[in-house]
């Protein structure tokens, strides 16, 4: 055929455009082979602009004439949603008609469809039937998949000797998963005599192709000293190779190496890094170990809320040890709001975990079904808050106070409270005094009473409850106490108190309470150390400011709230413990997005 001469440059210069013209002439006259070839040119964009829809048209013409290669390619198009709407049932139909003509690729693809239950009811026996047909025609992937069916007894009687046979045949063609499977059979003595040296040989061949399972298993052989001298450094090397490819088990194992200092310098921060990567893929051992690091403050800031959350996920993954530690942490360190925050954090981690699983599933679909022709669907990643600050409840109906600068540029506001996460909106704000009043969607727990700041004396004892540096110190509220250092703020600004209470980023908007637990101010600012040093030649210590409650009361009065809407005043002094607990229960973490 003249078209072939131009396609391959036989007797003439290679010219795909000329080949397309000649193939089209034959295709339009009904020649099935030319129709299939023309479809291939459109699919690849050779001699014509790439057009998958046009490729599907020509493949269908040839397929309907019984041309097996076209039937197989049309099946792939339906499987991948390439040039046609994705339809696994239609894909199965075209794979079947090609497979029944003896097309080995179609037989293998039909086997995969039955094994996975896509477009047809899942049926491992039917999968084995089609794998065997393709395997007997020399298909390495089919040989390897048939071997795994024999390993697990799916669709065929379990028979490790037959698994070894098919793995060996596929391994001779260099199939990496078959090399892995053969190594596993030798390691366990299944279907062959147990031989760790032989297992290592096959693992190395598979690992040379980047096979993750082989890398992990080599790490285990070196860690346990099987078939070679025990070598922790070599074990860590192989775990790292697999871990860097994203394997959760390898990441967990590498974390253990860093935590114990086996084969690598001991480094709890590095251990936490690998545990976290593994945990977000659902590895229960990594969740448990990461929880231990948070509970002990090793490599991460000590945070019982994070510890509880990871232990809780590990329990869901079947870890009884995690259950014991979760209950211990809950009993000894988490009470009231902090326990609710820990439970909320556990739910947030579960959302992250589910998103990671969905992303992994879509990535797999992208490689198997999209075949590089279009991007795999993307999973939305949980949005991080742009600003986080402290706030406090002043009415159980859902009124919260914080600093205006915390939410000024927010498109969305959420509050983490003792009742979980709730959305909020701005009710009123006073930019000049850096105050804002928020209304939550739902009623909130304990509210703090507000008293006038006019009677506050110099040296009065005060305390704050807030969320300093939540990214580093965790999401549990922190208590700090101090005194009123001055009745005026920077440059004698009468709107502020100067306080000796330690303040860090994240404290902004928190309540400043007197000994009775009444709000007398709102934490607003920390003296800029660089400016102070330039002005005075020394660095200030604990020079922080709070806006006086008088300005907040004026805002609340302007809202015309009912007398019952705000927390009432106490008739008698509260104990320090009761005042602190009430302030803790009323504290909220404000998250601005």
XYZ file of C-alpha atoms in Angstrom, residues 385-392 401-403 405-407 414-416 434 464-480 501-512 522-526 544-545 587-592:
60
model
C -6.513 30.025 57.646
C -4.705 33.219 56.625
C -4.910 34.662 60.146
C -5.624 33.041 63.501
C -6.361 34.855 66.725
C -8.134 34.495 70.044
C -11.639 35.531 70.964
C -14.165 35.054 73.740
C -15.410 39.478 70.577
C -11.945 39.640 69.028
C -9.591 42.175 67.395
C -7.204 43.154 62.557
C -7.697 39.390 62.950
C -10.706 39.294 60.585
C -14.786 30.176 61.504
C -14.590 29.657 65.243
C -13.267 26.620 67.083
C -9.299 47.374 66.822
C -5.573 35.852 79.843
C -6.771 32.723 78.065
C -5.830 32.489 74.393
C -4.228 30.578 71.577
C -0.638 31.795 71.098
C 1.168 30.460 68.012
C -1.427 27.716 67.368
C 0.623 26.265 64.499
C 3.487 25.594 66.923
C 1.855 25.292 70.341
C -1.318 23.521 69.302
C -4.994 24.331 69.531
C -5.531 24.026 73.265
C -6.123 27.334 75.104
C -3.182 28.684 77.126
C -3.411 30.482 80.500
C -1.075 33.315 81.494
C 1.036 39.142 80.888
C 3.172 37.350 78.238
C 1.647 37.844 74.772
C 2.549 36.065 71.528
C 1.093 35.978 68.005
C -2.331 34.357 68.262
C -3.172 35.992 71.615
C -4.706 38.980 69.833
C -8.385 39.320 70.651
C -8.284 37.250 73.818
C -9.985 38.331 77.029
C -8.050 40.161 79.760
C -9.095 42.782 75.133
C -5.501 41.763 74.346
C -4.471 43.978 71.461
C -0.747 44.463 70.926
C 2.832 43.743 71.912
C 2.015 44.272 76.109
C -1.262 46.138 75.746
C -12.336 31.118 74.809
C -12.560 30.511 71.063
C -9.964 30.242 68.322
C -10.822 32.652 65.502
C -9.792 31.493 62.030
C -9.952 33.994 59.174
